[in-house]
Tab-separated table of C-alpha atoms in Angstrom:
chain	number	residue	atom	x	y	z
A	1	UNK	CA	0.000	0.000	0.000
A	2	UNK	CA	1.321	3.398	-1.018
A	3	UNK	CA	0.422	6.280	1.248
A	4	UNK	CA	0.391	10.055	0.820
A	5	UNK	CA	-0.488	12.237	3.779
A	6	UNK	CA	-0.225	15.996	3.948
A	7	UNK	CA	-1.435	19.214	5.439
A	8	UNK	CA	-1.831	21.982	2.919
A	9	UNK	CA	-1.901	25.714	3.505
A	10	UNK	CA	-3.033	26.255	-0.091
A	11	UNK	CA	-6.169	25.051	-1.935
A	12	UNK	CA	-6.389	21.281	-2.510
A	13	UNK	CA	-6.132	20.378	-6.200
A	14	UNK	CA	-8.411	17.471	-7.041
A	15	UNK	CA	-6.368	16.463	-10.081
A	16	UNK	CA	-3.351	15.930	-7.832
A	17	UNK	CA	-5.429	13.847	-5.417
A	18	UNK	CA	-6.566	11.617	-8.293
A	19	UNK	CA	-3.052	11.249	-9.708
A	20	UNK	CA	-1.767	10.208	-6.273
A	21	UNK	CA	-4.103	7.194	-6.089
A	22	UNK	CA	-4.344	6.305	-9.775
A	23	UNK	CA	-3.341	2.665	-10.059
A	24	UNK	CA	-3.565	0.204	-12.941
A	25	UNK	CA	-4.317	-2.574	-10.431
A	26	UNK	CA	-7.220	-0.820	-8.724
A	27	UNK	CA	-10.828	-1.860	-9.240
A	28	UNK	CA	-12.224	1.357	-7.854
A	29	UNK	CA	-11.292	4.700	-6.364
A	30	UNK	CA	-13.375	6.423	-3.753
A	31	UNK	CA	-12.734	10.053	-2.882
A	32	UNK	CA	-14.348	11.824	0.031
A	33	UNK	CA	-14.314	15.606	-0.010
A	34	UNK	CA	-15.269	17.750	2.923
A	35	UNK	CA	-16.394	21.195	1.882
A	36	UNK	CA	-17.206	24.104	4.113
A	37	UNK	CA	-20.837	25.064	4.678
A	38	UNK	CA	-22.306	28.511	4.247
A	39	UNK	CA	-24.446	28.482	7.358
A	40	UNK	CA	-23.916	27.122	10.846
A	41	UNK	CA	-26.512	27.308	13.589
A	42	UNK	CA	-28.402	29.922	11.595
A	43	UNK	CA	-25.333	32.151	11.222
A	44	UNK	CA	-23.759	33.048	7.900
A	45	UNK	CA	-20.200	31.780	7.666
A	46	UNK	CA	-17.903	33.938	5.525
A	47	UNK	CA	-14.807	31.722	5.774
A	48	UNK	CA	-13.132	29.092	7.938
A	49	UNK	CA	-9.781	28.927	9.572
A	50	UNK	CA	-8.189	25.549	10.277
A	51	UNK	CA	-5.479	25.023	12.882
A	52	UNK	CA	-3.566	21.764	13.291
A	53	UNK	CA	-1.016	20.288	15.636
A	54	UNK	CA	0.855	19.458	12.490
A	55	UNK	CA	3.351	16.699	13.372
A	56	UNK	CA	0.752	14.792	15.384
A	57	UNK	CA	-1.947	15.257	12.727
A	58	UNK	CA	0.401	13.823	10.093
A	59	UNK	CA	1.244	10.936	12.400
A	60	UNK	CA	-2.478	10.220	12.920
A	61	UNK	CA	-3.068	10.290	9.151
A	62	UNK	CA	-0.260	7.798	8.765
A	63	UNK	CA	-1.595	5.559	11.557
A	64	UNK	CA	-5.107	5.651	10.109
A	65	UNK	CA	-3.849	4.757	6.619
A	66	UNK	CA	-1.750	1.916	8.006
A	67	UNK	CA	-4.621	0.541	10.076
A	68	UNK	CA	-7.028	0.747	7.124
A	69	UNK	CA	-4.519	-1.105	5.034
A	70	UNK	CA	-4.653	-3.954	7.576
A	71	UNK	CA	-8.435	-4.121	7.329
A	72	UNK	CA	-8.919	-3.867	3.566
A	73	UNK	CA	-6.921	-4.659	0.419
A	74	UNK	CA	-5.856	-1.144	-0.479
A	75	UNK	CA	-3.468	-0.093	-3.223
A	76	UNK	CA	-3.088	3.597	-2.465
A	77	UNK	CA	-4.340	5.993	0.189
A	78	UNK	CA	-4.121	9.782	0.191
A	79	UNK	CA	-5.178	12.032	3.065
A	80	UNK	CA	-4.825	15.807	2.707
A	81	UNK	CA	-6.267	18.400	5.077
A	82	UNK	CA	-6.244	22.157	4.731
A	83	UNK	CA	-4.823	24.554	7.263
A	84	UNK	CA	-5.360	28.292	7.387
A	85	UNK	CA	-8.167	30.245	5.746
A	86	UNK	CA	-10.616	28.230	3.610
A	87	UNK	CA	-13.363	29.904	1.587
A	88	UNK	CA	-16.965	28.665	1.881
A	89	UNK	CA	-17.591	25.799	-0.544
A	90	UNK	CA	-13.886	24.984	-0.847
A	91	UNK	CA	-12.351	21.623	-0.008
A	92	UNK	CA	-11.209	21.312	3.614
A	93	UNK	CA	-10.242	17.638	3.450
A	94	UNK	CA	-9.719	15.041	0.722
A	95	UNK	CA	-9.407	11.320	1.364
A	96	UNK	CA	-8.800	9.073	-1.631
A	97	UNK	CA	-8.587	5.298	-1.605
A	98	UNK	CA	-7.720	2.997	-4.503
A	99	UNK	CA	-8.656	-0.582	-3.671
A	100	UNK	CA	-8.636	-3.926	-5.408
A	101	UNK	CA	-12.434	-4.008	-5.176
A	102	UNK	CA	-14.714	-1.024	-5.039
A	103	UNK	CA	-16.571	-2.139	-1.889
A	104	UNK	CA	-13.279	-1.938	-0.009
A	105	UNK	CA	-12.565	1.534	-1.375
A	106	UNK	CA	-15.918	2.783	-0.048
A	107	UNK	CA	-15.557	1.122	3.349
A	108	UNK	CA	-11.981	2.244	3.902
A	109	UNK	CA	-12.681	5.813	2.795
A	110	UNK	CA	-15.632	6.125	5.160
A	111	UNK	CA	-13.672	4.600	8.036
A	112	UNK	CA	-10.795	7.000	7.378
A	113	UNK	CA	-12.873	10.179	7.462
A	114	UNK	CA	-14.628	8.988	10.630
A	115	UNK	CA	-11.238	8.271	12.233
A	116	UNK	CA	-9.759	11.558	11.086
A	117	UNK	CA	-12.632	13.480	12.652
A	118	UNK	CA	-12.220	11.642	15.943
A	119	UNK	CA	-8.459	11.505	16.319
A	120	UNK	CA	-6.676	14.077	14.169
A	121	UNK	CA	-5.716	17.163	16.198
A	122	UNK	CA	-7.273	19.722	13.863
A	123	UNK	CA	-9.653	22.521	14.747
A	124	UNK	CA	-11.996	24.707	12.788
A	125	UNK	CA	-12.934	28.289	13.510
A	126	UNK	CA	-15.946	29.800	11.795
A	127	UNK	CA	-15.599	33.426	10.805
A	128	UNK	CA	-18.766	35.533	10.695
A	129	UNK	CA	-19.265	39.111	9.622
A	130	UNK	CA	-19.337	40.143	13.287
A	131	UNK	CA	-17.013	37.711	15.030
A	132	UNK	CA	-15.768	34.156	15.056
A	133	UNK	CA	-16.161	30.926	16.968
A	134	UNK	CA	-14.274	27.666	17.424
A	135	UNK	CA	-16.496	24.814	16.335
A	136	UNK	CA	-17.510	22.327	18.969
A	137	UNK	CA	-16.280	19.043	17.593
A	138	UNK	CA	-19.112	17.107	19.230
A	139	UNK	CA	-21.558	18.405	16.654
A	140	UNK	CA	-19.439	17.297	13.643
B	1	UNK	CA	11.517	18.299	35.777
B	2	UNK	CA	10.459	20.589	32.950
B	3	UNK	CA	7.978	19.728	30.202
B	4	UNK	CA	7.008	21.810	27.218
B	5	UNK	CA	3.251	22.304	26.771
B	6	UNK	CA	1.589	23.293	23.514
B	7	UNK	CA	-1.898	24.748	23.383
B	8	UNK	CA	-4.245	24.902	20.406
B	9	UNK	CA	-7.424	26.542	19.177
B	10	UNK	CA	-9.742	27.792	21.939
B	11	UNK	CA	-7.283	26.669	24.664
B	12	UNK	CA	-4.506	28.703	23.079
B	13	UNK	CA	-6.794	31.725	23.021
B	14	UNK	CA	-8.049	31.111	26.582
B	15	UNK	CA	-4.499	30.842	27.957
B	16	UNK	CA	-3.212	33.644	25.758
B	17	UNK	CA	-0.204	31.585	24.667
B	18	UNK	CA	0.584	28.793	22.209
B	19	UNK	CA	3.281	27.281	24.350
B	20	UNK	CA	4.683	27.260	27.861
B	21	UNK	CA	7.073	25.336	30.046
B	22	UNK	CA	5.935	23.778	33.305
B	23	UNK	CA	8.108	22.701	36.197
B	24	UNK	CA	6.407	19.623	37.642
B	25	UNK	CA	8.724	18.945	40.580
B	26	UNK	CA	10.709	15.733	40.977
B	27	UNK	CA	8.093	13.490	39.325
B	28	UNK	CA	4.704	13.915	37.792
B	29	UNK	CA	1.989	12.511	35.650
B	30	UNK	CA	-0.437	14.085	33.194
B	31	UNK	CA	-3.075	14.683	35.882
B	32	UNK	CA	-0.564	16.554	38.071
B	33	UNK	CA	0.524	18.641	35.084
B	34	UNK	CA	-3.088	19.657	34.407
B	35	UNK	CA	-3.456	20.714	38.055
B	36	UNK	CA	-0.412	22.953	37.735
B	37	UNK	CA	-1.526	24.359	34.371
B	38	UNK	CA	-4.993	25.201	35.657
B	39	UNK	CA	-3.402	26.990	38.628
B	40	UNK	CA	-1.204	29.066	36.304
B	41	UNK	CA	-3.976	29.609	33.717
B	42	UNK	CA	-7.346	29.608	35.520
B	43	UNK	CA	-9.087	30.195	32.150
B	44	UNK	CA	-8.245	26.580	31.282
B	45	UNK	CA	-10.281	25.184	34.188
B	46	UNK	CA	-13.680	25.070	32.445
B	47	UNK	CA	-12.052	23.049	29.629
B	48	UNK	CA	-10.284	20.521	31.822
B	49	UNK	CA	-12.954	17.830	31.583
B	50	UNK	CA	-13.253	18.169	27.801
B	51	UNK	CA	-9.674	18.024	26.661
B	52	UNK	CA	-7.364	15.183	25.746
B	53	UNK	CA	-3.646	15.289	26.395
B	54	UNK	CA	-0.974	14.052	24.000
B	55	UNK	CA	2.527	13.242	25.211
B	56	UNK	CA	5.102	13.194	22.441
B	57	UNK	CA	2.240	13.137	19.904
B	58	UNK	CA	0.437	10.137	21.393
B	59	UNK	CA	-2.809	10.406	23.354
B	60	UNK	CA	-2.125	9.878	27.040
B	61	UNK	CA	-4.126	9.227	30.213
B	62	UNK	CA	-4.087	11.179	33.510
B	63	UNK	CA	-1.795	8.563	35.063
B	64	UNK	CA	0.726	8.621	32.187
B	65	UNK	CA	4.121	9.516	33.690
B	66	UNK	CA	6.022	12.457	32.292
B	67	UNK	CA	9.729	12.672	31.618
B	68	UNK	CA	12.165	15.569	31.277
B	69	UNK	CA	11.836	17.175	27.872
B	70	UNK	CA	8.471	15.606	26.972
B	71	UNK	CA	6.303	17.532	24.526
B	72	UNK	CA	2.819	17.706	25.953
B	73	UNK	CA	-0.139	19.037	23.956
B	74	UNK	CA	-3.574	20.001	25.204
B	75	UNK	CA	-6.080	18.766	22.622
B	76	UNK	CA	-9.543	20.320	22.822
B	77	UNK	CA	-12.380	18.487	21.043
B	78	UNK	CA	-11.295	18.232	17.421
B	79	UNK	CA	-13.328	19.581	14.518
B	80	UNK	CA	-11.312	18.670	11.444
B	81	UNK	CA	-12.863	17.212	8.327
C	1	UNK	CA	-31.891	17.454	-5.708
C	2	UNK	CA	-29.990	18.650	-8.750
C	3	UNK	CA	-28.931	15.993	-11.189
C	4	UNK	CA	-26.340	15.831	-13.972
C	5	UNK	CA	-26.110	12.735	-16.123
C	6	UNK	CA	-24.024	12.297	-19.234
C	7	UNK	CA	-22.156	10.013	-21.551
C	8	UNK	CA	-18.839	11.394	-22.684
C	9	UNK	CA	-16.801	10.440	-25.719
C	10	UNK	CA	-13.861	12.463	-24.370
C	11	UNK	CA	-11.845	12.095	-21.134
C	12	UNK	CA	-13.747	12.861	-17.935
C	13	UNK	CA	-12.439	15.996	-16.194
C	14	UNK	CA	-12.498	15.582	-12.444
C	15	UNK	CA	-12.594	19.322	-11.809
C	16	UNK	CA	-15.863	19.508	-13.755
C	17	UNK	CA	-17.293	16.607	-11.758
C	18	UNK	CA	-16.463	18.402	-8.511
C	19	UNK	CA	-17.901	21.720	-9.691
C	20	UNK	CA	-21.135	19.976	-10.681
C	21	UNK	CA	-21.792	18.772	-7.113
C	22	UNK	CA	-20.188	21.589	-5.129
C	23	UNK	CA	-22.857	22.864	-2.759
C	24	UNK	CA	-22.687	25.271	0.177
C	25	UNK	CA	-25.349	23.184	1.964
C	26	UNK	CA	-23.576	19.844	1.636
C	27	UNK	CA	-21.893	18.151	4.568
C	28	UNK	CA	-19.877	15.812	2.406
C	29	UNK	CA	-19.149	14.832	-1.162
C	30	UNK	CA	-18.332	11.300	-2.183
C	31	UNK	CA	-16.917	10.576	-5.625
C	32	UNK	CA	-16.498	7.104	-7.034
C	33	UNK	CA	-14.150	6.703	-9.985
C	34	UNK	CA	-13.898	3.579	-12.045
C	35	UNK	CA	-10.556	3.274	-13.755
C	36	UNK	CA	-9.507	0.680	-16.283
C	37	UNK	CA	-7.178	-2.126	-15.205
C	38	UNK	CA	-3.985	-3.111	-16.932
C	39	UNK	CA	-4.519	-6.841	-16.720
C	40	UNK	CA	-7.559	-9.056	-17.069
C	41	UNK	CA	-7.495	-12.803	-16.670
C	42	UNK	CA	-3.718	-12.762	-17.014
C	43	UNK	CA	-3.844	-10.847	-20.308
C	44	UNK	CA	-2.363	-7.415	-20.807
C	45	UNK	CA	-5.015	-4.870	-21.715
C	46	UNK	CA	-3.793	-2.056	-23.955
C	47	UNK	CA	-7.038	-0.057	-24.038
C	48	UNK	CA	-10.786	-0.381	-23.572
C	49	UNK	CA	-13.682	0.448	-25.787
C	50	UNK	CA	-17.070	1.312	-24.274
C	51	UNK	CA	-20.332	1.040	-26.163
C	52	UNK	CA	-23.653	2.298	-24.814
C	53	UNK	CA	-27.294	2.217	-25.796
C	54	UNK	CA	-27.152	5.924	-25.193
C	55	UNK	CA	-30.730	7.122	-24.700
C	56	UNK	CA	-31.562	4.172	-22.431
C	57	UNK	CA	-28.302	4.517	-20.477
C	58	UNK	CA	-29.072	8.175	-19.813
C	59	UNK	CA	-32.600	7.268	-18.775
C	60	UNK	CA	-31.230	4.658	-16.345
C	61	UNK	CA	-28.799	7.194	-14.897
C	62	UNK	CA	-31.714	9.540	-14.359
C	63	UNK	CA	-33.878	6.826	-12.784
C	64	UNK	CA	-31.038	5.764	-10.481
C	65	UNK	CA	-30.395	9.349	-9.373
C	66	UNK	CA	-34.094	9.927	-8.750
C	67	UNK	CA	-34.459	6.709	-6.769
C	68	UNK	CA	-31.357	7.488	-4.682
C	69	UNK	CA	-32.784	10.896	-3.957
C	70	UNK	CA	-35.846	9.171	-2.477
C	71	UNK	CA	-33.689	7.042	-0.185
C	72	UNK	CA	-31.199	9.640	1.058
C	73	UNK	CA	-31.113	13.407	1.566
C	74	UNK	CA	-29.048	14.349	-1.446
C	75	UNK	CA	-28.231	17.831	-2.703
C	76	UNK	CA	-26.577	17.013	-6.024
C	77	UNK	CA	-25.842	13.898	-8.036
C	78	UNK	CA	-23.612	13.563	-11.101
C	79	UNK	CA	-23.202	10.406	-13.174
C	80	UNK	CA	-20.868	10.445	-16.181
C	81	UNK	CA	-19.746	7.384	-18.150
C	82	UNK	CA	-17.239	7.223	-20.950
C	83	UNK	CA	-17.935	5.853	-24.411
C	84	UNK	CA	-15.367	4.969	-27.047
C	85	UNK	CA	-11.695	4.277	-26.506
C	86	UNK	CA	-10.394	4.649	-22.925
C	87	UNK	CA	-6.697	4.325	-22.069
C	88	UNK	CA	-5.611	2.011	-19.244
C	89	UNK	CA	-5.708	3.850	-15.902
C	90	UNK	CA	-8.129	6.480	-17.198
C	91	UNK	CA	-11.534	7.186	-15.711
C	92	UNK	CA	-14.351	5.130	-17.235
C	93	UNK	CA	-17.081	6.293	-14.871
C	94	UNK	CA	-17.494	9.040	-12.283
C	95	UNK	CA	-20.327	9.198	-9.772
C	96	UNK	CA	-20.422	12.158	-7.421
C	97	UNK	CA	-22.898	12.736	-4.614
C	98	UNK	CA	-23.211	15.789	-2.388
C	99	UNK	CA	-25.368	15.015	0.637
C	100	UNK	CA	-26.507	16.777	3.764
C	101	UNK	CA	-24.529	14.273	5.847
C	102	UNK	CA	-21.481	12.377	4.732
C	103	UNK	CA	-22.848	8.926	5.628
C	104	UNK	CA	-25.596	9.488	3.070
C	105	UNK	CA	-23.101	10.561	0.413
C	106	UNK	CA	-21.166	7.299	0.866
C	107	UNK	CA	-24.248	5.094	0.895
C	108	UNK	CA	-25.872	6.730	-2.112
C	109	UNK	CA	-22.665	6.722	-4.156
C	110	UNK	CA	-22.105	3.030	-3.533
C	111	UNK	CA	-25.715	2.207	-4.316
C	112	UNK	CA	-25.514	4.209	-7.554
C	113	UNK	CA	-22.424	2.450	-8.911
C	114	UNK	CA	-23.899	-0.943	-8.013
C	115	UNK	CA	-27.126	0.002	-9.825
C	116	UNK	CA	-25.291	1.402	-12.824
C	117	UNK	CA	-23.341	-1.820	-13.231
C	118	UNK	CA	-26.518	-3.899	-13.073
C	119	UNK	CA	-28.921	-1.849	-15.131
C	120	UNK	CA	-27.139	0.615	-17.437
C	121	UNK	CA	-26.898	-0.738	-21.004
C	122	UNK	CA	-23.155	-0.198	-21.374
C	123	UNK	CA	-20.560	-2.709	-22.551
C	124	UNK	CA	-16.801	-2.891	-22.326
C	125	UNK	CA	-14.451	-4.468	-24.811
C	126	UNK	CA	-10.891	-5.201	-23.803
C	127	UNK	CA	-8.290	-4.639	-26.496
C	128	UNK	CA	-5.162	-6.791	-26.356
C	129	UNK	CA	-2.077	-6.706	-28.526
C	130	UNK	CA	-3.407	-9.724	-30.423
C	131	UNK	CA	-7.164	-9.332	-30.372
C	132	UNK	CA	-10.091	-8.152	-28.304
C	133	UNK	CA	-12.907	-9.476	-26.187
C	134	UNK	CA	-16.248	-8.261	-24.840
C	135	UNK	CA	-16.163	-8.443	-21.073
C	136	UNK	CA	-18.579	-10.809	-19.410
C	137	UNK	CA	-20.551	-8.567	-17.108
C	138	UNK	CA	-21.064	-11.353	-14.592
C	139	UNK	CA	-17.458	-11.028	-13.436
C	140	UNK	CA	-17.711	-7.272	-12.798
D	1	UNK	CA	-46.588	-5.381	-37.478
D	2	UNK	CA	-43.019	-4.104	-37.792
D	3	UNK	CA	-40.669	-3.415	-34.906
D	4	UNK	CA	-37.207	-1.952	-35.023
D	5	UNK	CA	-34.545	-3.986	-33.225
D	6	UNK	CA	-31.210	-2.613	-32.042
D	7	UNK	CA	-28.264	-4.841	-31.224
D	8	UNK	CA	-25.229	-4.032	-29.115
D	9	UNK	CA	-21.748	-5.242	-28.261
D	10	UNK	CA	-21.195	-8.975	-28.870
D	11	UNK	CA	-24.758	-9.417	-30.178
D	12	UNK	CA	-24.194	-6.707	-32.768
D	13	UNK	CA	-21.009	-8.443	-33.842
D	14	UNK	CA	-22.620	-11.903	-33.816
D	15	UNK	CA	-25.524	-10.745	-35.975
D	16	UNK	CA	-23.323	-8.553	-38.163
D	17	UNK	CA	-25.688	-5.619	-37.856
D	18	UNK	CA	-26.509	-2.896	-35.339
D	19	UNK	CA	-30.128	-2.684	-36.332
D	20	UNK	CA	-32.851	-4.536	-38.189
D	21	UNK	CA	-36.588	-4.521	-38.706
D	22	UNK	CA	-38.707	-7.536	-37.902
D	23	UNK	CA	-42.192	-8.306	-39.152
D	24	UNK	CA	-43.900	-10.128	-36.299
D	25	UNK	CA	-47.241	-10.875	-37.968
D	26	UNK	CA	-50.543	-9.567	-36.685
D	27	UNK	CA	-49.571	-9.666	-32.997
D	28	UNK	CA	-46.574	-10.626	-31.003
D	29	UNK	CA	-44.753	-10.474	-27.746
D	30	UNK	CA	-41.062	-10.256	-26.862
D	31	UNK	CA	-40.677	-14.047	-26.729
D	32	UNK	CA	-42.132	-14.405	-30.233
D	33	UNK	CA	-39.813	-11.678	-31.514
D	34	UNK	CA	-36.798	-13.519	-30.108
D	35	UNK	CA	-37.914	-16.707	-31.871
D	36	UNK	CA	-38.054	-14.836	-35.176
D	37	UNK	CA	-34.721	-13.104	-34.602
D	38	UNK	CA	-32.955	-16.342	-33.770
D	39	UNK	CA	-34.356	-17.874	-36.964
D	40	UNK	CA	-33.038	-14.929	-39.025
D	41	UNK	CA	-29.737	-14.735	-37.130
D	42	UNK	CA	-28.814	-18.205	-35.846
D	43	UNK	CA	-25.625	-16.780	-34.309
D	44	UNK	CA	-27.867	-15.146	-31.674
D	45	UNK	CA	-29.189	-18.466	-30.387
D	46	UNK	CA	-26.390	-19.216	-27.888
D	47	UNK	CA	-27.015	-15.782	-26.332
D	48	UNK	CA	-30.766	-16.081	-26.023
D	49	UNK	CA	-30.797	-17.210	-22.386
D	50	UNK	CA	-28.342	-14.514	-21.310
D	51	UNK	CA	-29.852	-11.412	-22.782
D	52	UNK	CA	-32.396	-8.922	-21.556
D	53	UNK	CA	-34.785	-7.123	-23.876
D	54	UNK	CA	-35.753	-3.478	-23.622
D	55	UNK	CA	-38.879	-2.139	-25.314
D	56	UNK	CA	-38.853	1.623	-25.795
D	57	UNK	CA	-35.896	1.807	-23.383
D	58	UNK	CA	-37.564	-0.091	-20.539
D	59	UNK	CA	-36.621	-3.649	-19.584
D	60	UNK	CA	-39.362	-6.035	-20.730
D	61	UNK	CA	-40.379	-9.661	-20.122
D	62	UNK	CA	-40.996	-12.415	-22.685
D	63	UNK	CA	-44.743	-11.858	-22.417
D	64	UNK	CA	-44.552	-8.087	-22.930
D	65	UNK	CA	-46.715	-7.253	-25.952
D	66	UNK	CA	-45.214	-5.353	-28.844
D	67	UNK	CA	-46.791	-2.563	-30.832
D	68	UNK	CA	-46.199	-1.147	-34.280
D	69	UNK	CA	-43.129	1.099	-34.290
D	70	UNK	CA	-41.730	-0.103	-30.944
D	71	UNK	CA	-37.992	0.217	-30.490
D	72	UNK	CA	-36.683	-3.065	-29.165
D	73	UNK	CA	-33.110	-3.526	-27.939
D	74	UNK	CA	-31.251	-6.722	-27.188
D	75	UNK	CA	-29.203	-6.135	-24.053
D	76	UNK	CA	-26.396	-8.631	-23.441
D	77	UNK	CA	-24.955	-8.781	-19.897
D	78	UNK	CA	-23.734	-5.271	-19.145
D	79	UNK	CA	-20.177	-4.442	-18.174
D	80	UNK	CA	-20.193	-0.698	-17.608
D	81	UNK	CA	-18.562	0.926	-14.635
């Protein structure tokens, strides 16, 4: 299994995500994209700001990819998360999985985003016209 | 013994610093460190029951023993994704 | 639910797929990509050729999207399948689902590709150095 | 009554044509049409038990009745995706 994990301070390019998992032995690729929502609790969000404990976040991405690879027959896994300011509607996280069979790509991808949300030390702040607020992770 | 503590997100803002050093005495565990931190930074107290602690980038428990030079991080509830 | 379905005789552009399902109200986007494999039954595949009963395939895509939209809370669904010659490793099909919650995006996307494989009148021919063969759909 | 029949993939190659018209007599159903087609194109016979038939782009059953001008398609096992 080939793994790519990264934090990115610049917009995530989908073509690069696809190229990183493209594999002539894969039966299917599943890509999960998290995008930022325009409203939160009735408030209009104008942008988001992501903060990460970078070395630990990268280590968690690596651990998640390695554990997934023990559960399913994966060819390639890519996990990229944004840091810094992210515009509404832009990609905050991309998880791509190329697997021997498509069912495994779907299962692994879903397990990875669930694990990332639980364990990766990353935080999101919503910016409003009149202030800002750290998002309570329990509502994710 | 001195450990380096990193703070993130709302905890960083509550404490007014992204990093500090804490002298834990001759020995100490994660629970003892949190006691000392909350004494130095009372704004952290309301968060104490909701945060996780990582020691050298691995999640730790209150009874995890600390060693000189450890990097400790206070991890408030995450909201990545 | 907004739906985009198409057959494409030219390479599928992932950026266009993403733009078609981008939605400020979505909690997650799942994209399934089928890519062509380099080997099949021990033979080296040099390219693939897709044939479709086009109007019926498009109607099936539409029916699948509409049925999925009755099962899950979907915001946008895109289904695009290639026709004609497809190089090994290239995208043969892309299914993208933007849903209110990510679990629904995963479930709907998986259900859509399973349904497409069963019901869409589309056929794949493998081209080898020394011949070609229509793929038996039962092995898919 | 005349119906238009479209053939795809290996069936198209087996029959040597992508399309034909079949005169089914005064009435007919899908099963009857397949009998006539297999008589005209014996190469289709080995495929008969493995194909589906669509009438006006909807999957049909052997007893589905045909009408003048219907577009019938022979659908071998699909392999899209």
